[in-house]
GROMACS .gro file of C-alpha atoms in nm:
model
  370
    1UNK     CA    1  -2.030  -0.795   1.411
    2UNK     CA    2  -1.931  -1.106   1.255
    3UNK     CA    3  -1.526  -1.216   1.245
    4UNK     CA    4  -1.418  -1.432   1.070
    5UNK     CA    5  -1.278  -1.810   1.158
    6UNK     CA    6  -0.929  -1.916   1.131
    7UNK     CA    7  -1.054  -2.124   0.848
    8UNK     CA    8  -1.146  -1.879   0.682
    9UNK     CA    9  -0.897  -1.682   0.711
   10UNK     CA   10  -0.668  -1.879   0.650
   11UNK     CA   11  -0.849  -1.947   0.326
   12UNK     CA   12  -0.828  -1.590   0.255
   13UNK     CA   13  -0.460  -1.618   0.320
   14UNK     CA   14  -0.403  -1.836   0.115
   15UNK     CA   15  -0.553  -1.716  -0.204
   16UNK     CA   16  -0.366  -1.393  -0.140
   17UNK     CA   17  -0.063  -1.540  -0.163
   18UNK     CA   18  -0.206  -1.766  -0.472
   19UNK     CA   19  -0.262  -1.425  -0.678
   20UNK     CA   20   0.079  -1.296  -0.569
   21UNK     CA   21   0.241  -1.568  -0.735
   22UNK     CA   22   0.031  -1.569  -1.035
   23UNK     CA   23   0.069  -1.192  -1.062
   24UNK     CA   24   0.489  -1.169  -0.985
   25UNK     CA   25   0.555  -1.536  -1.133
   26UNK     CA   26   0.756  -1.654  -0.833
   27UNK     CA   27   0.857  -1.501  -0.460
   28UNK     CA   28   1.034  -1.581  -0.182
   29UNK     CA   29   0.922  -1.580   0.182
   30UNK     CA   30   1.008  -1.259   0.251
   31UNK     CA   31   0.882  -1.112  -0.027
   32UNK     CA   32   0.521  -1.299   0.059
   33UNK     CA   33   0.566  -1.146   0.395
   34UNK     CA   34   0.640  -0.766   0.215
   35UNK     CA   35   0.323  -0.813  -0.038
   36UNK     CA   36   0.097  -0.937   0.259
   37UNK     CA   37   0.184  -0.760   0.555
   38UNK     CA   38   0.113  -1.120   0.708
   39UNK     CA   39   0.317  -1.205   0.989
   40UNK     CA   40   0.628  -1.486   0.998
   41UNK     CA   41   0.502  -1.765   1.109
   42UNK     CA   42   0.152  -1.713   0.929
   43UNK     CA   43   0.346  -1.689   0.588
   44UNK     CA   44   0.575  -2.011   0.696
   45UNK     CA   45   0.225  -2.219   0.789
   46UNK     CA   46   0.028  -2.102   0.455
   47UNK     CA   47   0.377  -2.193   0.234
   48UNK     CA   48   0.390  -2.546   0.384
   49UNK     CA   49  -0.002  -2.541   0.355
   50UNK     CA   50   0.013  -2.462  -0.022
   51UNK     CA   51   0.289  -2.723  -0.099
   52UNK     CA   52   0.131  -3.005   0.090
   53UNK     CA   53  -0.168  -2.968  -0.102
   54UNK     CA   54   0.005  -2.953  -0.436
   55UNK     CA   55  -0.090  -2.632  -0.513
   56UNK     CA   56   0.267  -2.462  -0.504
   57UNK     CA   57   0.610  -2.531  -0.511
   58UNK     CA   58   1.016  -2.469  -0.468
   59UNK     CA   59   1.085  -2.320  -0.847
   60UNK     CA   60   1.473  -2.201  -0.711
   61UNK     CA   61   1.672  -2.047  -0.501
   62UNK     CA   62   1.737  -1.656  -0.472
   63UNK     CA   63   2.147  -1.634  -0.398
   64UNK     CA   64   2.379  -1.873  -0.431
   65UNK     CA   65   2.489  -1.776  -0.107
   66UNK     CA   66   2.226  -1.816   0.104
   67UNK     CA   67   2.046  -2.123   0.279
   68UNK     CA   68   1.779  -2.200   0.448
   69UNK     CA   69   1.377  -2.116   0.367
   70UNK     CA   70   1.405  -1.778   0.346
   71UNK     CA   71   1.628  -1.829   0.003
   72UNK     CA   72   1.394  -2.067  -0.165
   73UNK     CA   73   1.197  -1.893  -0.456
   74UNK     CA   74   0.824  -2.081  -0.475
   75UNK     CA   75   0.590  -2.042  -0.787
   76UNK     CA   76   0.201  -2.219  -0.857
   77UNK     CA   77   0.246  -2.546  -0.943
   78UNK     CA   78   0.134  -2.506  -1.399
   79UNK     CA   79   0.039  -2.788  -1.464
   80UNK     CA   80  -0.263  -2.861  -1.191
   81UNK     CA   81  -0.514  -2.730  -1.386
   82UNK     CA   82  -0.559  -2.646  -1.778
   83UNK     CA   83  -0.810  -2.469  -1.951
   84UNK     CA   84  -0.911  -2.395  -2.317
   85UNK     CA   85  -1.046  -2.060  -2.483
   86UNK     CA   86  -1.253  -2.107  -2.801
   87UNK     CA   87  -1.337  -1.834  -3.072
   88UNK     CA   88  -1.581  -1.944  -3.267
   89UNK     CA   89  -1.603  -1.725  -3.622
   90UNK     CA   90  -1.803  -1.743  -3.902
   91UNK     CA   91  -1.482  -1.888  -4.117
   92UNK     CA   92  -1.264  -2.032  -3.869
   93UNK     CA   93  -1.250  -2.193  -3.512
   94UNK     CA   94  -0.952  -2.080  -3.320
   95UNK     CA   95  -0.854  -2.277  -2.936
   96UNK     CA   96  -0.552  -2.178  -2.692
   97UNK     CA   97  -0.481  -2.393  -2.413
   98UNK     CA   98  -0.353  -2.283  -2.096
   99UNK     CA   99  -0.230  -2.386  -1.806
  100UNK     CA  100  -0.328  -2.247  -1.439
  101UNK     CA  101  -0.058  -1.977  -1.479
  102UNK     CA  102  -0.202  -1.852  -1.830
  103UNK     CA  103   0.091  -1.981  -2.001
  104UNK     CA  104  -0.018  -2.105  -2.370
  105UNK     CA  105   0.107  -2.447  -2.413
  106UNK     CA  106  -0.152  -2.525  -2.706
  107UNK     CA  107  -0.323  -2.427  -3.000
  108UNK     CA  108  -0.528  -2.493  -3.296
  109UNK     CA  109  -0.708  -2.409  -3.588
  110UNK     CA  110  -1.005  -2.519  -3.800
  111UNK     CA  111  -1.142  -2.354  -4.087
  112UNK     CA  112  -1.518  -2.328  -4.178
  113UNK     CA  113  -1.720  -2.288  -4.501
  114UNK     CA  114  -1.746  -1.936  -4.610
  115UNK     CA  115  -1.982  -1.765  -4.888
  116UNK     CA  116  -2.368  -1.750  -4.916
  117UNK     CA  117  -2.563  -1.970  -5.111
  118UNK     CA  118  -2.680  -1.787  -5.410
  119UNK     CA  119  -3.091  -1.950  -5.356
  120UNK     CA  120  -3.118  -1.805  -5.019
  121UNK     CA  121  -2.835  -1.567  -4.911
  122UNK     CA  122  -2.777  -1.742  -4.592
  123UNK     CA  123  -2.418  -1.900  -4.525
  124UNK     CA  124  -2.339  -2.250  -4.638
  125UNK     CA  125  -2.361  -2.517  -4.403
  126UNK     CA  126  -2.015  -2.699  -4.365
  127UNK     CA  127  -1.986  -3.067  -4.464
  128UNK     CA  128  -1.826  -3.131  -4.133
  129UNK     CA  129  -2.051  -3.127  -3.836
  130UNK     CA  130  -1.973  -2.801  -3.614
  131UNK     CA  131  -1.947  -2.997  -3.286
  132UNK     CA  132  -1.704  -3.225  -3.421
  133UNK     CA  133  -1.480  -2.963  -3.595
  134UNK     CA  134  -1.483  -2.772  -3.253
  135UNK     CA  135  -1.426  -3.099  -3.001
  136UNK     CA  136  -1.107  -3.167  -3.278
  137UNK     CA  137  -0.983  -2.871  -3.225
  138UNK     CA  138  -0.974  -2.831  -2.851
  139UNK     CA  139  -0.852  -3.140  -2.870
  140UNK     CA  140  -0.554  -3.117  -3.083
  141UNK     CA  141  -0.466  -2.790  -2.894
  142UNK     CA  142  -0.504  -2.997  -2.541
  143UNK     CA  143  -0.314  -3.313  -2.650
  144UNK     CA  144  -0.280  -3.526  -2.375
  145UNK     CA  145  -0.390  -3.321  -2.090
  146UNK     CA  146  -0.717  -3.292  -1.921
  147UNK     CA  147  -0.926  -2.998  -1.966
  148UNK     CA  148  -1.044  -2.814  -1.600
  149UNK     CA  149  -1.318  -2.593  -1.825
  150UNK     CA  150  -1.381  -2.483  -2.171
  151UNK     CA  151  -1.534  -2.106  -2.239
  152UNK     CA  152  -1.626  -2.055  -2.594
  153UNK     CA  153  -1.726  -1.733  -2.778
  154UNK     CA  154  -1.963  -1.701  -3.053
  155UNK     CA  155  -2.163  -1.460  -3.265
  156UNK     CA  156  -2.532  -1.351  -3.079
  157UNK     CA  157  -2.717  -1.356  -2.826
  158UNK     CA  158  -2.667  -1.568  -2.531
  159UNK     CA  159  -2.962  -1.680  -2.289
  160UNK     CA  160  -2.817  -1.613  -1.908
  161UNK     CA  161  -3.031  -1.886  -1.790
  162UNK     CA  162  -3.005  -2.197  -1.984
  163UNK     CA  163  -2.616  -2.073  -2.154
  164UNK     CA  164  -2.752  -2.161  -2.500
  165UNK     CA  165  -2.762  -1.911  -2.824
  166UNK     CA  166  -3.091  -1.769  -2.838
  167UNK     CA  167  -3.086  -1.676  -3.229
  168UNK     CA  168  -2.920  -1.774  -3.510
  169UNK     CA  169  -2.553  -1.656  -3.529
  170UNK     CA  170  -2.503  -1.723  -3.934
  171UNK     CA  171  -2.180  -1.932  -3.800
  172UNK     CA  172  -2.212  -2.242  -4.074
  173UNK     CA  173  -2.354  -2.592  -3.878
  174UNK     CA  174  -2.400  -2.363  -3.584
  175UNK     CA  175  -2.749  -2.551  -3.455
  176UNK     CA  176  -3.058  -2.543  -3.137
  177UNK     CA  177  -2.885  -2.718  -2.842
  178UNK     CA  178  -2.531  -2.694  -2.969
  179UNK     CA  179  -2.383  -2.627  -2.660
  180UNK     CA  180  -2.518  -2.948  -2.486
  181UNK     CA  181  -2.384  -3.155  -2.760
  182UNK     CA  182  -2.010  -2.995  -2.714
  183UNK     CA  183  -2.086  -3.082  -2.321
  184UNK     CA  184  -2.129  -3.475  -2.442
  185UNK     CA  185  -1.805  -3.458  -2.641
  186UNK     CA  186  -1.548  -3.257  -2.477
  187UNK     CA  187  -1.467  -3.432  -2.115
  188UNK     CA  188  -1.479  -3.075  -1.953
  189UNK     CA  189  -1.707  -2.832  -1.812
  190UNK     CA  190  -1.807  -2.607  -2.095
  191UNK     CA  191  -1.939  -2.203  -2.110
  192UNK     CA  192  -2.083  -2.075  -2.422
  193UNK     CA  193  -2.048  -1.701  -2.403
  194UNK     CA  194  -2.109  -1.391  -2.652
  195UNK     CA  195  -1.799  -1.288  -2.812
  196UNK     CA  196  -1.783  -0.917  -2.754
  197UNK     CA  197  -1.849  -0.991  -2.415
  198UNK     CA  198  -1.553  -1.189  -2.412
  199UNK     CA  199  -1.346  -0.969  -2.561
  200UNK     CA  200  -1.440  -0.684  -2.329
  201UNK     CA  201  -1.326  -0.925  -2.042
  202UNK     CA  202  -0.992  -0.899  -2.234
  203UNK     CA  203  -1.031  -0.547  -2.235
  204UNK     CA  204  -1.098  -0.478  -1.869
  205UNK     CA  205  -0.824  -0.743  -1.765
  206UNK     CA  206  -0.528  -0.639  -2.030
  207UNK     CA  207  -0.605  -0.378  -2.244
  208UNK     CA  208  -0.751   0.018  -2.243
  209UNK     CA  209  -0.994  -0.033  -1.981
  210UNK     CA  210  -0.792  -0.192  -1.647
  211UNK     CA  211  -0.869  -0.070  -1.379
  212UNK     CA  212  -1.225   0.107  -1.466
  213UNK     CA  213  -1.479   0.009  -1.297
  214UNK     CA  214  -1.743   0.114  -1.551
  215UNK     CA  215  -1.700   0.144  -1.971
  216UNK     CA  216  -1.860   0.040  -2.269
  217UNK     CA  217  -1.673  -0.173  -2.565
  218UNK     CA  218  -1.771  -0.049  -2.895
  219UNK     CA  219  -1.675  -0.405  -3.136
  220UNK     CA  220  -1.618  -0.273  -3.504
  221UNK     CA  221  -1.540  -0.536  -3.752
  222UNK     CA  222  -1.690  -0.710  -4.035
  223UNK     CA  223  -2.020  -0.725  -3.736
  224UNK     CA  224  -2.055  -0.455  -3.512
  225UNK     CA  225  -2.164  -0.493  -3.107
  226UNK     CA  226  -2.127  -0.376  -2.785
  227UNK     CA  227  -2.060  -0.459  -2.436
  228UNK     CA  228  -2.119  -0.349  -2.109
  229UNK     CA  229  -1.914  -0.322  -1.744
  230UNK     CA  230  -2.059  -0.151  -1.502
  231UNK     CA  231  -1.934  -0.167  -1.126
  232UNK     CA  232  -1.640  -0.402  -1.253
  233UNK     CA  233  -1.892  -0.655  -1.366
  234UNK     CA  234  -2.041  -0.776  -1.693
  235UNK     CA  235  -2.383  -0.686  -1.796
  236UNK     CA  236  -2.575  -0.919  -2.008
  237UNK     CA  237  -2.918  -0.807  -1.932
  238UNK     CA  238  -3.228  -1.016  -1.860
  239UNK     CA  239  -3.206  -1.184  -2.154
  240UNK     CA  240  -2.869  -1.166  -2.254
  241UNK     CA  241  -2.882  -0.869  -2.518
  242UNK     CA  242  -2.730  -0.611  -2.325
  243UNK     CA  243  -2.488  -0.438  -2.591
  244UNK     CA  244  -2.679  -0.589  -2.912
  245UNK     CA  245  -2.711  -0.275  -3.064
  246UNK     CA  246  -2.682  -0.360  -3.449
  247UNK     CA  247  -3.053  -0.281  -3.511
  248UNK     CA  248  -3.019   0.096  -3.356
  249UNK     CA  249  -3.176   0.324  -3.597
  250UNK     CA  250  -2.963   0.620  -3.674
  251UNK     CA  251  -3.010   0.959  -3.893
  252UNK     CA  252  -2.894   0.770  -4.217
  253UNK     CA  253  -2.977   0.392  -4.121
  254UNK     CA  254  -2.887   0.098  -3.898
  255UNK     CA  255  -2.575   0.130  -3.673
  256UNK     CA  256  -2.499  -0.231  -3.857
  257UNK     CA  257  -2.504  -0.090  -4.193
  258UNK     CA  258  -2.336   0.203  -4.126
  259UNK     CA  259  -2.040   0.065  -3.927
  260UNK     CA  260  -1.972  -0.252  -4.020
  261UNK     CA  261  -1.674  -0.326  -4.204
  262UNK     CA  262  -1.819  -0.342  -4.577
  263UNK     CA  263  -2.013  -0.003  -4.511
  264UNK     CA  264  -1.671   0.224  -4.408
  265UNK     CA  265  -1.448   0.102  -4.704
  266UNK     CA  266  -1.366   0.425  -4.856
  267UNK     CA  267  -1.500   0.663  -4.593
  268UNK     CA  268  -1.258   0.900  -4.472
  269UNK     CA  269  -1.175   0.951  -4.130
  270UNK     CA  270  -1.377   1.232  -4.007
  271UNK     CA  271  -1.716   1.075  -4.144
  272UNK     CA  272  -1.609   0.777  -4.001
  273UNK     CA  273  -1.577   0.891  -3.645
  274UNK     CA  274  -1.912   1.097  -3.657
  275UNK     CA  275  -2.093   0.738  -3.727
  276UNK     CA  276  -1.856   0.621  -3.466
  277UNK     CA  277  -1.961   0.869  -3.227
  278UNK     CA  278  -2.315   0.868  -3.325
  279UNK     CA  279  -2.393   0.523  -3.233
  280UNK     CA  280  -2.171   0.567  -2.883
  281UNK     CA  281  -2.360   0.858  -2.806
  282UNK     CA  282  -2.635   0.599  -2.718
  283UNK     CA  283  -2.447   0.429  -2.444
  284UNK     CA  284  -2.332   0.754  -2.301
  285UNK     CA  285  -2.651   0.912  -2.312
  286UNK     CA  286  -2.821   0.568  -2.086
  287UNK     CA  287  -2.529   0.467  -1.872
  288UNK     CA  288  -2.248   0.701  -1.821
  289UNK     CA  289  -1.938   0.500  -1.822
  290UNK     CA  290  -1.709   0.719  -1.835
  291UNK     CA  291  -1.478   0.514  -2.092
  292UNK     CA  292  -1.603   0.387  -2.468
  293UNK     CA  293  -1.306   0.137  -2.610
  294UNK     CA  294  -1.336   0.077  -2.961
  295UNK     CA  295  -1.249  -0.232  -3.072
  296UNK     CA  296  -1.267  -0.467  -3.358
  297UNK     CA  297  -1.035  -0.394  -3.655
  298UNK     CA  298  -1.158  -0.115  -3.742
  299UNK     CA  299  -1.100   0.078  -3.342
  300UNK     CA  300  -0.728  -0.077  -3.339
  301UNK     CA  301  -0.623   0.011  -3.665
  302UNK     CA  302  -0.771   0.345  -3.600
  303UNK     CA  303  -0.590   0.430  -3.308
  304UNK     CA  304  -0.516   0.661  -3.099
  305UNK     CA  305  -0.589   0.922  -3.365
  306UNK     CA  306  -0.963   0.776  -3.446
  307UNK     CA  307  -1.016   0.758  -3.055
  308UNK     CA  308  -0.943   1.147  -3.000
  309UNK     CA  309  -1.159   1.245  -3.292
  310UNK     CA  310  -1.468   1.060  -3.200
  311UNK     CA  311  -1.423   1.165  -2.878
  312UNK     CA  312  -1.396   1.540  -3.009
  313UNK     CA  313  -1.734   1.434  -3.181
  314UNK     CA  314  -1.915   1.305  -2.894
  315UNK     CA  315  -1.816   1.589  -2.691
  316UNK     CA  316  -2.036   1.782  -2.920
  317UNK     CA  317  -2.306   1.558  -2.906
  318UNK     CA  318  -2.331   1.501  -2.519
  319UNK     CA  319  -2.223   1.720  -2.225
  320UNK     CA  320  -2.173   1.377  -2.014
  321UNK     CA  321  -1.740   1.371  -1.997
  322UNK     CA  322  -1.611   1.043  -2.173
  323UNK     CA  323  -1.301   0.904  -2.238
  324UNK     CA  324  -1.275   0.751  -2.612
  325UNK     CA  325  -0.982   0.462  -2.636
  326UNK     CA  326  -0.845   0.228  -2.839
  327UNK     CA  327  -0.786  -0.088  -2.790
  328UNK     CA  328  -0.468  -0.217  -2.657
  329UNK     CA  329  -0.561  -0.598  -2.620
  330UNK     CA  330  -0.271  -0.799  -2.778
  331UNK     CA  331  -0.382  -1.078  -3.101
  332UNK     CA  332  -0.682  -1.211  -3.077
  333UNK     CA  333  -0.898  -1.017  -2.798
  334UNK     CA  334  -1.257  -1.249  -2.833
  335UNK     CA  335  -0.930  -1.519  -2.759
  336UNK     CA  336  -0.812  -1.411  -2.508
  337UNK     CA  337  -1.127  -1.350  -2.317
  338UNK     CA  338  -1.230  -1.686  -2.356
  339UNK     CA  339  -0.892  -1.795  -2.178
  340UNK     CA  340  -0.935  -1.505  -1.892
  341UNK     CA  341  -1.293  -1.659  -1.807
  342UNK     CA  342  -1.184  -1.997  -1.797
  343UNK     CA  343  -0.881  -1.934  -1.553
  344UNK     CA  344  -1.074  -1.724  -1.333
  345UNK     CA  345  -1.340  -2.073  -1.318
  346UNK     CA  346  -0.993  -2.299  -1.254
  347UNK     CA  347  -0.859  -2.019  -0.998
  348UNK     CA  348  -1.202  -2.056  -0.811
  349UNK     CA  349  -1.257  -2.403  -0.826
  350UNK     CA  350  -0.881  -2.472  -0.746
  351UNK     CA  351  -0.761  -2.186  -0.543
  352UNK     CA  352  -1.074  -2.107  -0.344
  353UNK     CA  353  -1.248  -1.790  -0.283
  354UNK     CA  354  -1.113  -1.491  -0.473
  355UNK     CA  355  -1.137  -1.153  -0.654
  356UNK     CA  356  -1.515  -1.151  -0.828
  357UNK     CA  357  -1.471  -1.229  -1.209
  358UNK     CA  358  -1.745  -1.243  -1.460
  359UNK     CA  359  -1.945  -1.532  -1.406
  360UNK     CA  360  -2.039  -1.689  -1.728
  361UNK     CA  361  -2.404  -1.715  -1.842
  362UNK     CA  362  -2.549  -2.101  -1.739
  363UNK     CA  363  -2.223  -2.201  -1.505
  364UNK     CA  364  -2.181  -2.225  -1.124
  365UNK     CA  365  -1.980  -1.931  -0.990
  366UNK     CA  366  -1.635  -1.978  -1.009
  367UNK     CA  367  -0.395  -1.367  -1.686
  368UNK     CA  368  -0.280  -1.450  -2.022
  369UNK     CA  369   0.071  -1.490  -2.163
  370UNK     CA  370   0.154  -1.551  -2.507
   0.00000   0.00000   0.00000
C-alpha cells in the first residue's frame, strides 16, 4: 500500500484548511484545529505556510482580551486571483467578476441585436463585432485587475475536444472559431461552455440539487435543454450533446415546440406539467437520477406547486421514484455557473489539489456571493 509523503500531505493540509476559510469566511487557530482534527503544531506550520506564500492572512482578532496566535482571526487573501463569468444570450452579454473568495466586485452589460430578418428568418447580425462587444465587457467589469480565467456560456452544442461551438447558436455575430479569437483578445485563459450546463453547475453547487450526486436539469425558457450529473460530475457526452433534447419527438410534436416559452403562453397548469413531465420521462426512463430540477423561467416561476404536479404526472408515467424540484439558484443561474467554474480553475491552479469540479470542455484540469 502506498502512503503518502509529507509533501503531499501537507499539500492536502493545506487545501483543507484553504476550503475552510472559503466556506466559514475567516477562523481562528483553534477553530482550524476543531474543523480538521489536525494536530497543534501541524495547524501552526500550515498557517505560517499559507501566509508566507501569500495565500492567507491576519483579517482580526477574536476578543479584545486575548493575545497571542490563538486570538488572531485569518481569512484567504481576495484579491490573489480574479475571475470572470460570461452569459452570452441571444440579446444581451452579461459578465461578473470575482475575486478568489466569490465576492462580486464587477459587472457589466452589453446588449445585442434582436429580431429576425424578414428575407430569411434568421437573427440579425449586430453591427458590432461579437468578440469585441464581449472582450469590452469583461473588461469594463474587470477594470484594472488581471483576469486568472474566463468561462463563458452560450447557446448549443459544445465540442469536448477542441472547446469550440459545434453548430450555430442563432446568438447575432456569433461565428466558426469564435472562441480562439476571444483567447487573442482577453489576456486570460478562456472556457467556452454550454449554458445549461453551466447553470446546472449552479444548481448542484447552490441551488435544489446540493448535495446529489446524480439529477437531471430540465432548462425551460424562451429555448428549452437539459443537463446531466451523474456521480457528482457533468456529462457532456462524446460529442458534447448530452442533454440536447429540443428535437425529441413527443405525442403532439417536438419537446422544443411544445415547451418553449412562446408554445405555453396561455396553457394552464395541469397541461403544462403533463408536457413537462412528458419530456422528463425520457431522462428518467435512460438514467435514473433520482432528482429532475426545472429550471429556466418557466420551472422558477412555477414553483414548488408546478414541481409537485409534474412529479404527480411522472409518477404515472414511470414506476422509477423521482424527485421533481424547482429551482432555488439565486439571479442569474447560466451566471453564476460561469463564475463557479472559473473559481474552481483559480482554486486549482492557486490552491492546489482539491475537491473534483467539472472540468470544462477544451481546458487543463483545474462559491458565489452577491
Amino acid at each position: 500500500m502506498k502512503t503518502a509523503t509529507p509533501q503531499m500531505a501537507r499539500a492536502i493540509n493545506d487545501r483543507l484548511a484553504l476550503d475552510l476559510l472559503l466556506e466559514h469566511g475567516s477562523l481562528t487557530a483553534p477553530q482550524l484545529r476543531a474543523l480538521t482534527g489536525l494536530s497543534r503544531p501541524t495547524v501552526s506550520d500550515l498557517i505560517e505556510r499559507l501566509r508566507v506564500n501569500g495565500l492567507i492572512t491576519v483579517v482580526g482578532e477574536s476578543g479584545e482580551d486575548r493575545r497571542g496566535p490563538n486570538a488572531r482571526v485569518y481569512g484567504i487573501v481576495a484579491d490573489r486571483a480574479h475571475v470572470a463569468g460570461v452569459d452570452v444570450r441571444r440579446d444581451a452579454v452579461n459578465v461578473t467578476v470575482a475575486d478568489i473568495t466569490g465576492r462580486t466586485v464587477g459587472s457589466a452589460t452589453r446588449p445585442l441585436a434582436t429580431g429576425r430578418s424578414r428575407v430569411t428568418g434568421r437573427p440579425r447580425r449586430s453591427g458590432d463585432d461579437l468578440v469585441e462587444v464581449i472582450a469590452d465587457a469583461v473588461g469594463e467589469a474587470a477594470g484594472a485587475r488581471r483576469l486568472h480565467a474566463v468561462v463563458v456560456g452560450a447557446p448549443g452544442m459544445v465540442d469536448p475536444h477542441s472547446g469550440e461551438l459545434a453548430t450555430d447558436n442563432g446568438v447575432p455575430g456569433w461565428r466558426p472559431n469564435l472562441l480562439q479569437a476571444l483567447r487573442h483578445r482577453i489576456d486570460a485563459p478562456v472556457t467556452l461552455e454550454n449554458e445549461v450546463n453551466l447553470a446546472a453547475v449552479a444548481e448542484h453547487r447552490a441551488g435544489a440539487a446540493q448535495g446529489r450526486r446524480d439529477f437531471v436539469l430540465l432548462w425551460l425558457d424562451e429555448w428549452v435543454g437539459a443537463a446531466v450529473t451523474l456521480d457528482g460530475r457533468l456529462r457532456r457526452g462524446a460529442s458534447g450533446g448530452a442533454g440536447e433534447i429540443t428535437t425529441l419527438g413527443l405525442r403532439n410534436g417536438s419537446l422544443c415546440d411544445l415547451l418553449s416559452a412562446e408554445f405555453i403562453d396561455g396553457l394552464d397548469e395541469e397541461s403544462l406539467a403533463a408536457r413537462i413531465a412528458e419530456g422528463a420521462f425520457v431522462s428518467v426512463a435512460v438514467l435514473d437520477p433520482g432528482l429532475v430540477v426545472l429550471g429556466g423561467e418557466t420551472g422558477r416561476s412555477g414553483g414548488d406547486v408546478l414541481a409537485a404536479r409534474v412529479g404527480e404526472h411522472l409518477a404515472s408515467l414511470s414506476p422509477v421514484p423521482t424527485q421533481v424540484r424547482a429551482s432555488t439558484v439565486e439571479g442569474n443561474a447560466i451566471l453564476h455557473g460561469a463564475l463557479f467554474t472559473a473559481l474552481s480553475i483559480a482554486h486549482q491552479d492557486v490552491f492546489g489539489e482539491g475537491p473534483v469540479q467539472p472540468t470544462p470542455p477544451g481546458s487543463a484540469p483545474a462559491t458565489i456571493s452577491g
